[in-house]
Amino acid sequence: MHGAMDEAAQAIPVPVALIGAGKVAHAAHLRELRDLRHIVRLAAVIEADPARIAAVVAQGFSDTAVCADLDEAVRAGARAALVCTPWWTHRDVVLACLARGLPVLCEKPVSLDLAEIDELAAAERAAGVPVAAAYMKRHDPVVGLFVEHCKEQLAHGRRLVVDIHDPNAPHQVAHLLPYEPPPFGPQPPPAREALARALGPGADAAQGEAYARGLGGSLVHQINLVHAVLDGGPGLYGNLLHADGWAGGDTVSCRWRPSDGLVVDATHARLPAHRRYREVLEFTAEDSVATLTLPSPYARDETATLRVESWEAAGGIGTVSLRTAEPGRTGFRRQLIAWARSLSEDAAPPLPGLADVRRDTRVLHEAARRLS
């Protein structure tokens, strides 16, 4: 975490290319880019859909170059790339960016294929520029407080629970998009081909669907947070107790036991009839419970809440603390600030990168293969 950030401190904004102007770009990144022009300047957008291009221009980016490819974007002044294309295209897009010396911030999942992640890591080393993973929750200050609390209490921890109720339906982002949101449907053929390569022979369609959505598409954020809590200690890979799917693949649940004293449970349920996204992480230690409640990742007027309850058994005295953040200071916003500073300031901390991506993906790949 980068602590308090003075958004006006950076004199020269980083010129970036937005690659892909779809749902996540419009629902999250573009509104932040518009407010952060003094830190990140949208120099170019690469998008084939005329309606989406028009929507970008209409959001206040009339001076942004509309480009057909990366070479045009570089000529337009882009010196870094924000990749928001569909997940199965990320390998080719990120490799193209690295070939041109462009640092990358790539939306999740960067890849669901371990071999692809290794290929990207080799290209990153050869290019000498970083690939950052868009783990925007890591930049939420209240999430940071939760992670630090869990790390401090880890020796006394007994259970870490992740519970997500996710509409994952058009209504979740319809109010944020300047066009009709895409319907929820099966993975398109290129995605199914990518999943077949990633999971290998023997994996069935249900495992692929769960891997692309409930596991690798959603829980990857929380698995990254769990790894941040474990902080180099025993990880989740190889410690999977079970992985289950039900409700036609719309719900997945996994349990790991990274140490003798700690169990990690994670569940993601797609619930289209629910109007609101709900995410709760709860860490239970011997003498405390820390509960982190997160709103929809696209919400700007709501913030995360951390409630920590502790007690002293001998005296029978308990304490409760409640921490929230100022509305609008979202993970997406702070992530863009941190990324720009990591590219322009020598002493700025790096963002989570491909090593984090590989560690998290390996855990979820194992769960998808074991899914029953």
mmCIF file of C-alpha atoms in Angstrom:
data_model
loop_
_atom_site.group_PDB
_atom_site.id
_atom_site.type_symbol
_atom_site.label_atom_id
_atom_site.label_comp_id
_atom_site.label_asym_id
_atom_site.label_seq_id
_atom_site.Cartn_x
_atom_site.Cartn_y
_atom_site.Cartn_z
ATOM 1 C CA MET A 1 0.000 0.000 0.000
ATOM 2 C CA HIS A 2 1.241 3.497 -0.765
ATOM 3 C CA GLY A 3 -0.247 5.464 2.139
ATOM 4 C CA ALA A 4 -1.763 8.910 1.677
ATOM 5 C CA MET A 5 -1.379 10.180 -1.868
ATOM 6 C CA ASP A 6 -1.158 13.811 -2.938
ATOM 7 C CA GLU A 7 -2.781 13.623 -6.356
ATOM 8 C CA ALA A 8 -1.434 17.029 -7.374
ATOM 9 C CA ALA A 9 2.204 16.166 -6.709
ATOM 10 C CA GLN A 10 3.037 14.740 -10.124
ATOM 11 C CA ALA A 11 3.892 17.540 -12.573
ATOM 12 C CA ILE A 12 4.005 15.642 -15.859
ATOM 13 C CA PRO A 13 1.103 13.258 -16.550
ATOM 14 C CA VAL A 14 1.944 9.832 -17.973
ATOM 15 C CA PRO A 15 0.576 9.503 -21.548
ATOM 16 C CA VAL A 16 -1.200 6.155 -21.905
ATOM 17 C CA ALA A 17 -3.044 4.173 -24.528
ATOM 18 C CA LEU A 18 -6.332 2.544 -23.580
ATOM 19 C CA ILE A 19 -6.613 -0.755 -25.433
ATOM 20 C CA GLY A 20 -10.241 -1.850 -25.468
ATOM 21 C CA ALA A 21 -13.100 0.513 -24.561
ATOM 22 C CA GLY A 22 -15.604 -2.042 -23.307
ATOM 23 C CA LYS A 23 -17.440 -2.569 -20.030
ATOM 24 C CA VAL A 24 -14.642 -2.216 -17.499
ATOM 25 C CA ALA A 25 -13.137 0.765 -19.326
ATOM 26 C CA HIS A 26 -16.414 2.703 -19.269
ATOM 27 C CA ALA A 27 -17.646 1.498 -15.886
ATOM 28 C CA ALA A 28 -14.399 2.195 -14.058
ATOM 29 C CA HIS A 29 -11.311 3.533 -15.802
ATOM 30 C CA LEU A 30 -12.534 6.324 -18.067
ATOM 31 C CA ARG A 31 -14.301 8.271 -15.332
ATOM 32 C CA GLU A 32 -11.123 8.109 -13.226
ATOM 33 C CA LEU A 33 -8.895 9.059 -16.168
ATOM 34 C CA ARG A 34 -11.097 12.086 -16.757
ATOM 35 C CA ASP A 35 -10.542 13.247 -13.158
ATOM 36 C CA LEU A 36 -6.827 12.402 -13.073
ATOM 37 C CA ARG A 37 -5.612 14.247 -16.171
ATOM 38 C CA HIS A 38 -2.831 15.832 -14.117
ATOM 39 C CA ILE A 39 -1.468 12.352 -13.381
ATOM 40 C CA VAL A 40 -2.504 10.128 -16.311
ATOM 41 C CA ARG A 41 -3.224 11.541 -19.772
ATOM 42 C CA LEU A 42 -5.256 9.443 -22.201
ATOM 43 C CA ALA A 43 -3.119 9.943 -25.313
ATOM 44 C CA ALA A 44 -4.739 7.254 -27.469
ATOM 45 C CA VAL A 45 -7.555 4.737 -27.554
ATOM 46 C CA ILE A 46 -7.450 1.538 -29.589
ATOM 47 C CA GLU A 47 -10.950 0.241 -30.237
ATOM 48 C CA ALA A 48 -12.663 -1.141 -33.348
ATOM 49 C CA ASP A 49 -16.292 -0.474 -32.351
ATOM 50 C CA PRO A 50 -17.421 2.987 -33.633
ATOM 51 C CA ALA A 51 -20.100 3.271 -30.948
ATOM 52 C CA ARG A 52 -17.572 2.703 -28.178
ATOM 53 C CA ILE A 53 -15.163 5.199 -29.737
ATOM 54 C CA ALA A 54 -17.946 7.779 -29.886
ATOM 55 C CA ALA A 55 -18.733 7.063 -26.244
ATOM 56 C CA VAL A 56 -15.108 7.720 -25.251
ATOM 57 C CA VAL A 57 -15.105 11.051 -27.082
ATOM 58 C CA ALA A 58 -18.436 11.996 -25.508
ATOM 59 C CA GLN A 59 -16.993 11.448 -22.023
ATOM 60 C CA GLY A 60 -14.623 14.362 -22.499
ATOM 61 C CA PHE A 61 -11.758 12.859 -24.482
ATOM 62 C CA SER A 62 -12.189 14.722 -27.755
ATOM 63 C CA ASP A 63 -8.447 15.410 -27.858
ATOM 64 C CA THR A 64 -7.549 11.713 -27.551
ATOM 65 C CA ALA A 65 -6.203 10.066 -30.708
ATOM 66 C CA VAL A 66 -8.344 7.202 -32.011
ATOM 67 C CA CYS A 67 -5.902 4.595 -33.298
ATOM 68 C CA ALA A 68 -6.137 1.375 -35.280
ATOM 69 C CA ASP A 69 -3.115 -0.242 -33.660
ATOM 70 C CA LEU A 70 -0.306 0.171 -31.166
ATOM 71 C CA ASP A 71 2.107 1.734 -33.627
ATOM 72 C CA GLU A 72 -0.357 4.553 -34.223
ATOM 73 C CA ALA A 73 -0.826 4.935 -30.466
ATOM 74 C CA VAL A 74 2.928 5.237 -29.929
ATOM 75 C CA ARG A 75 3.132 7.862 -32.671
ATOM 76 C CA ALA A 76 0.309 9.693 -30.900
ATOM 77 C CA GLY A 77 2.511 9.896 -27.810
ATOM 78 C CA ALA A 78 1.471 6.882 -25.693
ATOM 79 C CA ARG A 79 4.253 5.654 -23.409
ATOM 80 C CA ALA A 80 2.312 3.031 -21.444
ATOM 81 C CA ALA A 81 -0.741 0.846 -22.025
ATOM 82 C CA LEU A 82 -3.901 0.125 -20.049
ATOM 83 C CA VAL A 83 -5.204 -3.206 -21.354
ATOM 84 C CA CYS A 84 -8.974 -3.674 -21.044
ATOM 85 C CA THR A 85 -9.624 -6.175 -23.842
ATOM 86 C CA PRO A 86 -11.329 -9.557 -23.213
ATOM 87 C CA TRP A 87 -9.203 -11.820 -21.036
ATOM 88 C CA TRP A 88 -8.450 -14.390 -23.751
ATOM 89 C CA THR A 89 -6.769 -11.673 -25.858
ATOM 90 C CA HIS A 90 -4.415 -10.484 -23.118
ATOM 91 C CA ARG A 91 -1.435 -12.619 -24.130
ATOM 92 C CA ASP A 92 -1.221 -11.218 -27.646
ATOM 93 C CA VAL A 93 -1.981 -7.640 -26.588
ATOM 94 C CA VAL A 94 0.535 -7.584 -23.736
ATOM 95 C CA LEU A 95 3.241 -9.185 -25.892
ATOM 96 C CA ALA A 96 2.645 -6.509 -28.537
ATOM 97 C CA CYS A 97 2.987 -3.780 -25.897
ATOM 98 C CA LEU A 98 6.214 -5.239 -24.548
ATOM 99 C CA ALA A 99 7.645 -5.537 -28.067
ATOM 100 C CA ARG A 100 7.242 -1.751 -28.308
ATOM 101 C CA GLY A 101 8.699 -1.062 -24.888
ATOM 102 C CA LEU A 102 5.379 -0.051 -23.319
ATOM 103 C CA PRO A 103 4.807 -0.749 -19.612
ATOM 104 C CA VAL A 104 1.413 -2.374 -19.080
ATOM 105 C CA LEU A 105 -1.404 -2.308 -16.557
ATOM 106 C CA CYS A 106 -3.549 -5.316 -17.516
ATOM 107 C CA GLU A 107 -7.065 -6.016 -16.301
ATOM 108 C CA LYS A 108 -7.720 -9.332 -14.607
ATOM 109 C CA PRO A 109 -7.399 -12.128 -15.261
ATOM 110 C CA VAL A 110 -4.121 -11.357 -16.996
ATOM 111 C CA SER A 111 -4.195 -14.966 -18.148
ATOM 112 C CA LEU A 112 -5.690 -18.251 -16.995
ATOM 113 C CA ASP A 113 -2.915 -20.242 -18.701
ATOM 114 C CA LEU A 114 0.248 -20.841 -16.662
ATOM 115 C CA ALA A 115 2.317 -21.351 -19.823
ATOM 116 C CA GLU A 116 1.136 -17.982 -21.142
ATOM 117 C CA ILE A 117 2.064 -16.280 -17.875
ATOM 118 C CA ASP A 118 5.566 -17.756 -18.117
ATOM 119 C CA GLU A 119 5.798 -16.513 -21.706
ATOM 120 C CA LEU A 120 4.734 -13.023 -20.636
ATOM 121 C CA ALA A 121 7.278 -13.033 -17.804
ATOM 122 C CA ALA A 122 10.068 -13.918 -20.241
ATOM 123 C CA ALA A 123 8.962 -11.128 -22.592
ATOM 124 C CA GLU A 124 8.798 -8.700 -19.673
ATOM 125 C CA ARG A 125 12.393 -9.507 -18.697
ATOM 126 C CA ALA A 126 13.548 -9.111 -22.301
ATOM 127 C CA ALA A 127 11.766 -5.773 -22.720
ATOM 128 C CA GLY A 128 12.900 -4.372 -19.387
ATOM 129 C CA VAL A 129 9.517 -2.765 -18.684
ATOM 130 C CA PRO A 130 6.947 -3.968 -16.137
ATOM 131 C CA VAL A 131 3.593 -5.683 -16.510
ATOM 132 C CA ALA A 132 1.333 -4.720 -13.606
ATOM 133 C CA ALA A 133 -1.774 -6.697 -12.696
ATOM 134 C CA ALA A 134 -4.985 -4.721 -12.092
ATOM 135 C CA TYR A 135 -5.577 -5.961 -8.564
ATOM 136 C CA MET A 136 -7.361 -2.718 -7.732
ATOM 137 C CA LYS A 137 -8.576 -3.976 -4.336
ATOM 138 C CA ARG A 138 -4.961 -3.911 -3.148
ATOM 139 C CA HIS A 139 -5.098 -0.101 -3.441
ATOM 140 C CA ASP A 140 -8.163 0.420 -1.270
ATOM 141 C CA PRO A 141 -6.929 1.876 2.061
ATOM 142 C CA VAL A 142 -9.481 -0.034 4.136
ATOM 143 C CA VAL A 143 -8.520 -3.299 2.439
ATOM 144 C CA GLY A 144 -4.931 -2.458 3.336
ATOM 145 C CA LEU A 145 -5.900 -2.094 7.000
ATOM 146 C CA PHE A 146 -7.596 -5.509 6.873
ATOM 147 C CA VAL A 147 -4.541 -7.154 5.324
ATOM 148 C CA GLU A 148 -2.218 -5.601 7.922
ATOM 149 C CA HIS A 149 -4.479 -6.700 10.785
ATOM 150 C CA CYS A 150 -4.568 -10.264 9.463
ATOM 151 C CA LYS A 151 -0.786 -10.349 9.056
ATOM 152 C CA GLU A 152 -0.297 -9.130 12.614
ATOM 153 C CA GLN A 153 -2.684 -11.782 13.960
ATOM 154 C CA LEU A 154 -1.702 -14.566 11.563
ATOM 155 C CA ALA A 155 -0.008 -16.717 14.205
ATOM 156 C CA HIS A 156 -3.306 -16.728 16.101
ATOM 157 C CA GLY A 157 -5.552 -17.025 13.048
ATOM 158 C CA ARG A 158 -7.995 -19.877 12.738
ATOM 159 C CA ARG A 159 -10.175 -19.094 9.718
ATOM 160 C CA LEU A 160 -10.243 -16.664 6.800
ATOM 161 C CA VAL A 161 -13.539 -16.611 4.911
ATOM 162 C CA VAL A 162 -14.415 -15.005 1.569
ATOM 163 C CA ASP A 163 -18.099 -14.789 0.628
ATOM 164 C CA ILE A 164 -19.244 -13.062 -2.588
ATOM 165 C CA HIS A 165 -22.790 -12.534 -3.858
ATOM 166 C CA ASP A 166 -22.336 -11.282 -7.415
ATOM 167 C CA PRO A 167 -25.220 -10.383 -9.764
ATOM 168 C CA ASN A 168 -22.738 -10.538 -12.676
ATOM 169 C CA ALA A 169 -25.588 -9.267 -14.828
ATOM 170 C CA PRO A 170 -26.144 -6.254 -17.104
ATOM 171 C CA HIS A 171 -28.049 -4.276 -14.466
ATOM 172 C CA GLN A 172 -24.928 -4.128 -12.307
ATOM 173 C CA VAL A 173 -23.212 -1.687 -14.693
ATOM 174 C CA ALA A 174 -26.047 -0.439 -16.949
ATOM 175 C CA HIS A 175 -26.143 2.952 -15.202
ATOM 176 C CA LEU A 176 -22.420 3.418 -15.863
ATOM 177 C CA LEU A 177 -22.312 2.590 -19.561
ATOM 178 C CA PRO A 178 -23.214 4.990 -22.396
ATOM 179 C CA TYR A 179 -24.533 2.050 -24.426
ATOM 180 C CA GLU A 180 -26.604 -1.066 -23.775
ATOM 181 C CA PRO A 181 -24.547 -3.441 -21.615
ATOM 182 C CA PRO A 182 -23.686 -6.790 -23.157
ATOM 183 C CA PRO A 183 -25.886 -9.707 -22.061
ATOM 184 C CA PHE A 184 -24.514 -12.445 -19.865
ATOM 185 C CA GLY A 185 -23.956 -15.555 -21.938
ATOM 186 C CA PRO A 186 -21.683 -18.519 -22.519
ATOM 187 C CA GLN A 187 -18.001 -17.984 -23.163
ATOM 188 C CA PRO A 188 -17.379 -17.232 -26.869
ATOM 189 C CA PRO A 189 -15.466 -19.779 -28.996
ATOM 190 C CA PRO A 190 -12.032 -18.069 -28.608
ATOM 191 C CA ALA A 191 -12.483 -18.121 -24.839
ATOM 192 C CA ARG A 192 -13.460 -21.791 -24.825
ATOM 193 C CA GLU A 193 -10.382 -22.600 -26.906
ATOM 194 C CA ALA A 194 -8.194 -20.657 -24.471
ATOM 195 C CA LEU A 195 -9.749 -22.496 -21.523
ATOM 196 C CA ALA A 196 -9.128 -25.867 -23.191
ATOM 197 C CA ARG A 197 -5.454 -24.979 -23.615
ATOM 198 C CA ALA A 198 -5.193 -23.703 -20.055
ATOM 199 C CA LEU A 199 -6.890 -26.636 -18.316
ATOM 200 C CA GLY A 200 -5.585 -29.371 -20.604
ATOM 201 C CA PRO A 201 -7.158 -32.705 -21.498
ATOM 202 C CA GLY A 202 -9.740 -34.162 -19.203
ATOM 203 C CA ALA A 203 -11.293 -30.877 -18.079
ATOM 204 C CA ASP A 204 -14.988 -30.534 -18.854
ATOM 205 C CA ALA A 205 -17.093 -27.541 -19.883
ATOM 206 C CA ALA A 206 -18.348 -26.915 -16.340
ATOM 207 C CA GLN A 207 -14.797 -26.680 -15.023
ATOM 208 C CA GLY A 208 -13.909 -24.270 -17.811
ATOM 209 C CA GLU A 209 -16.912 -22.052 -17.144
ATOM 210 C CA ALA A 210 -16.195 -21.953 -13.413
ATOM 211 C CA TYR A 211 -12.526 -21.205 -14.051
ATOM 212 C CA ALA A 212 -13.300 -18.311 -16.400
ATOM 213 C CA ARG A 213 -15.886 -16.720 -14.108
ATOM 214 C CA GLY A 214 -16.301 -17.751 -10.475
ATOM 215 C CA LEU A 215 -12.677 -18.747 -9.877
ATOM 216 C CA GLY A 216 -10.251 -17.008 -12.224
ATOM 217 C CA GLY A 217 -12.623 -14.224 -13.210
ATOM 218 C CA SER A 218 -13.759 -13.173 -9.729
ATOM 219 C CA LEU A 219 -12.067 -14.924 -6.799
ATOM 220 C CA VAL A 220 -8.638 -14.111 -8.226
ATOM 221 C CA HIS A 221 -8.841 -10.744 -6.430
ATOM 222 C CA GLN A 222 -9.508 -12.317 -3.057
ATOM 223 C CA ILE A 223 -6.925 -15.064 -3.520
ATOM 224 C CA ASN A 224 -4.416 -12.288 -4.126
ATOM 225 C CA LEU A 225 -5.483 -10.695 -0.830
ATOM 226 C CA VAL A 226 -5.131 -14.028 0.976
ATOM 227 C CA HIS A 227 -1.610 -14.377 -0.411
ATOM 228 C CA ALA A 228 -0.851 -10.842 0.794
ATOM 229 C CA VAL A 229 -1.982 -11.918 4.272
ATOM 230 C CA LEU A 230 0.121 -15.083 4.193
ATOM 231 C CA ASP A 231 3.035 -12.882 3.056
ATOM 232 C CA GLY A 232 5.556 -15.447 1.897
ATOM 233 C CA GLY A 233 4.533 -18.119 4.400
ATOM 234 C CA PRO A 234 2.760 -21.349 3.508
ATOM 235 C CA GLY A 235 0.661 -20.589 0.453
ATOM 236 C CA LEU A 236 -2.575 -22.047 -0.839
ATOM 237 C CA TYR A 237 -1.190 -24.116 -3.708
ATOM 238 C CA GLY A 238 -0.954 -27.789 -2.801
ATOM 239 C CA ASN A 239 -3.103 -27.271 0.293
ATOM 240 C CA LEU A 240 -6.514 -27.530 -1.368
ATOM 241 C CA LEU A 241 -8.942 -29.664 0.640
ATOM 242 C CA HIS A 242 -11.857 -29.503 -1.791
ATOM 243 C CA ALA A 243 -13.368 -27.519 -4.663
ATOM 244 C CA ASP A 244 -17.089 -27.782 -5.347
ATOM 245 C CA GLY A 245 -19.461 -26.316 -7.916
ATOM 246 C CA TRP A 246 -23.249 -26.326 -7.937
ATOM 247 C CA ALA A 247 -26.296 -24.477 -9.282
ATOM 248 C CA GLY A 248 -25.291 -25.239 -12.846
ATOM 249 C CA GLY A 249 -21.803 -23.871 -12.264
ATOM 250 C CA ASP A 250 -23.040 -20.497 -10.972
ATOM 251 C CA THR A 251 -21.590 -21.139 -7.520
ATOM 252 C CA VAL A 252 -18.112 -22.356 -6.582
ATOM 253 C CA SER A 253 -16.590 -22.945 -3.193
ATOM 254 C CA CYS A 254 -13.069 -23.960 -2.164
ATOM 255 C CA ARG A 255 -11.304 -24.749 1.083
ATOM 256 C CA TRP A 256 -7.570 -24.654 1.727
ATOM 257 C CA ARG A 257 -5.508 -25.459 4.819
ATOM 258 C CA PRO A 258 -2.226 -23.576 4.442
ATOM 259 C CA SER A 259 -1.121 -24.413 7.986
ATOM 260 C CA ASP A 260 -2.201 -26.613 10.860
ATOM 261 C CA GLY A 261 -3.985 -23.736 12.563
ATOM 262 C CA LEU A 262 -5.582 -21.921 9.642
ATOM 263 C CA VAL A 263 -8.333 -22.743 7.138
ATOM 264 C CA VAL A 264 -9.260 -20.532 4.174
ATOM 265 C CA ASP A 265 -12.776 -20.790 2.724
ATOM 266 C CA ALA A 266 -13.828 -18.932 -0.443
ATOM 267 C CA THR A 267 -17.223 -18.917 -2.164
ATOM 268 C CA HIS A 268 -18.439 -17.034 -5.213
ATOM 269 C CA ALA A 269 -22.153 -17.164 -6.073
ATOM 270 C CA ARG A 270 -23.581 -15.649 -9.247
ATOM 271 C CA LEU A 271 -27.039 -14.390 -8.254
ATOM 272 C CA PRO A 272 -28.568 -12.405 -11.149
ATOM 273 C CA ALA A 273 -31.762 -11.588 -9.233
ATOM 274 C CA HIS A 274 -29.769 -9.773 -6.531
ATOM 275 C CA ARG A 275 -29.698 -6.051 -7.173
ATOM 276 C CA ARG A 276 -26.457 -5.394 -5.340
ATOM 277 C CA TYR A 277 -23.003 -6.913 -5.190
ATOM 278 C CA ARG A 278 -21.954 -8.077 -1.719
ATOM 279 C CA GLU A 279 -18.473 -9.120 -0.638
ATOM 280 C CA VAL A 280 -17.381 -10.032 2.878
ATOM 281 C CA LEU A 281 -14.004 -11.225 4.123
ATOM 282 C CA GLU A 282 -13.793 -12.328 7.734
ATOM 283 C CA PHE A 283 -10.667 -13.257 9.658
ATOM 284 C CA THR A 284 -11.190 -15.096 12.928
ATOM 285 C CA ALA A 285 -8.289 -15.255 15.392
ATOM 286 C CA GLU A 286 -8.120 -16.595 18.915
ATOM 287 C CA ASP A 287 -9.295 -13.346 20.498
ATOM 288 C CA SER A 288 -10.616 -11.207 17.638
ATOM 289 C CA VAL A 289 -12.770 -11.110 14.521
ATOM 290 C CA ALA A 290 -12.065 -8.697 11.657
ATOM 291 C CA THR A 291 -14.870 -8.268 9.114
ATOM 292 C CA LEU A 292 -14.236 -6.462 5.827
ATOM 293 C CA THR A 293 -17.328 -5.528 3.819
ATOM 294 C CA LEU A 294 -16.864 -4.302 0.243
ATOM 295 C CA PRO A 295 -19.431 -2.741 -2.104
ATOM 296 C CA SER A 296 -19.550 -3.284 -5.843
ATOM 297 C CA PRO A 297 -16.125 -2.568 -7.356
ATOM 298 C CA TYR A 298 -17.870 -0.069 -9.646
ATOM 299 C CA ALA A 299 -19.409 1.954 -6.791
ATOM 300 C CA ARG A 300 -18.028 5.439 -6.187
ATOM 301 C CA ASP A 301 -20.424 6.632 -3.491
ATOM 302 C CA GLU A 302 -19.862 3.629 -1.210
ATOM 303 C CA THR A 303 -16.718 2.525 0.558
ATOM 304 C CA ALA A 304 -15.281 -0.527 2.230
ATOM 305 C CA THR A 305 -15.919 -0.976 5.951
ATOM 306 C CA LEU A 306 -13.640 -2.765 8.408
ATOM 307 C CA ARG A 307 -15.026 -3.830 11.777
ATOM 308 C CA VAL A 308 -12.599 -5.322 14.293
ATOM 309 C CA GLU A 309 -13.941 -6.845 17.494
ATOM 310 C CA SER A 310 -11.499 -8.070 20.130
ATOM 311 C CA TRP A 311 -11.767 -9.080 23.731
ATOM 312 C CA GLU A 312 -9.768 -10.017 26.775
ATOM 313 C CA ALA A 313 -11.043 -13.263 28.238
ATOM 314 C CA ALA A 314 -9.583 -12.692 31.697
ATOM 315 C CA GLY A 315 -11.240 -9.322 32.221
ATOM 316 C CA GLY A 316 -14.283 -9.876 30.088
ATOM 317 C CA ILE A 317 -13.719 -6.553 28.320
ATOM 318 C CA GLY A 318 -14.164 -6.194 24.595
ATOM 319 C CA THR A 319 -13.427 -3.442 22.100
ATOM 320 C CA VAL A 320 -14.894 -2.692 18.678
ATOM 321 C CA SER A 321 -13.361 -0.442 16.036
ATOM 322 C CA LEU A 322 -14.900 0.659 12.739
ATOM 323 C CA ARG A 323 -12.901 2.043 9.808
ATOM 324 C CA THR A 324 -14.156 3.444 6.513
ATOM 325 C CA ALA A 325 -12.698 5.600 3.739
ATOM 326 C CA GLU A 326 -13.849 8.758 2.023
ATOM 327 C CA PRO A 327 -16.280 8.056 -0.846
ATOM 328 C CA GLY A 328 -14.772 8.389 -4.297
ATOM 329 C CA ARG A 329 -11.306 7.229 -3.287
ATOM 330 C CA THR A 330 -11.864 3.918 -5.009
ATOM 331 C CA GLY A 331 -9.413 1.140 -5.673
ATOM 332 C CA PHE A 332 -9.601 1.875 -9.400
ATOM 333 C CA ARG A 333 -8.683 5.522 -8.793
ATOM 334 C CA ARG A 334 -5.818 4.845 -6.411
ATOM 335 C CA GLN A 335 -4.527 2.085 -8.671
ATOM 336 C CA LEU A 336 -4.134 4.504 -11.596
ATOM 337 C CA ILE A 337 -2.319 6.963 -9.339
ATOM 338 C CA ALA A 338 0.008 4.267 -8.009
ATOM 339 C CA TRP A 339 0.669 2.920 -11.517
ATOM 340 C CA ALA A 340 1.558 6.353 -12.890
ATOM 341 C CA ARG A 341 3.922 6.972 -10.005
ATOM 342 C CA SER A 342 5.550 3.581 -10.371
ATOM 343 C CA LEU A 343 6.391 4.563 -13.956
ATOM 344 C CA SER A 344 7.601 8.095 -13.244
ATOM 345 C CA GLU A 345 9.226 7.972 -9.813
ATOM 346 C CA ASP A 346 12.315 5.864 -9.183
ATOM 347 C CA ALA A 347 11.465 5.265 -5.526
ATOM 348 C CA ALA A 348 7.768 4.463 -6.066
ATOM 349 C CA PRO A 349 6.743 0.955 -4.981
ATOM 350 C CA PRO A 350 5.922 -1.442 -7.829
ATOM 351 C CA LEU A 351 2.416 -2.747 -8.350
ATOM 352 C CA PRO A 352 1.592 -6.465 -8.107
ATOM 353 C CA GLY A 353 3.042 -8.103 -11.187
ATOM 354 C CA LEU A 354 3.342 -11.349 -13.086
ATOM 355 C CA ALA A 355 4.875 -13.217 -10.146
ATOM 356 C CA ASP A 356 1.692 -12.473 -8.180
ATOM 357 C CA VAL A 357 -0.420 -13.439 -11.196
ATOM 358 C CA ARG A 358 1.315 -16.800 -11.545
ATOM 359 C CA ARG A 359 1.032 -17.604 -7.828
ATOM 360 C CA ASP A 360 -2.694 -16.762 -7.753
ATOM 361 C CA THR A 361 -3.499 -18.446 -11.065
ATOM 362 C CA ARG A 362 -1.729 -21.657 -10.093
ATOM 363 C CA VAL A 363 -3.984 -21.911 -7.027
ATOM 364 C CA LEU A 364 -7.183 -21.354 -9.015
ATOM 365 C CA HIS A 365 -6.025 -23.616 -11.852
ATOM 366 C CA GLU A 366 -5.599 -26.426 -9.314
ATOM 367 C CA ALA A 367 -9.069 -25.709 -7.908
ATOM 368 C CA ALA A 368 -10.662 -25.721 -11.387
ATOM 369 C CA ARG A 369 -9.061 -29.056 -12.224
ATOM 370 C CA ARG A 370 -10.331 -30.522 -8.928
ATOM 371 C CA LEU A 371 -13.806 -29.018 -9.220
ATOM 372 C CA SER A 372 -16.558 -31.570 -8.705
#
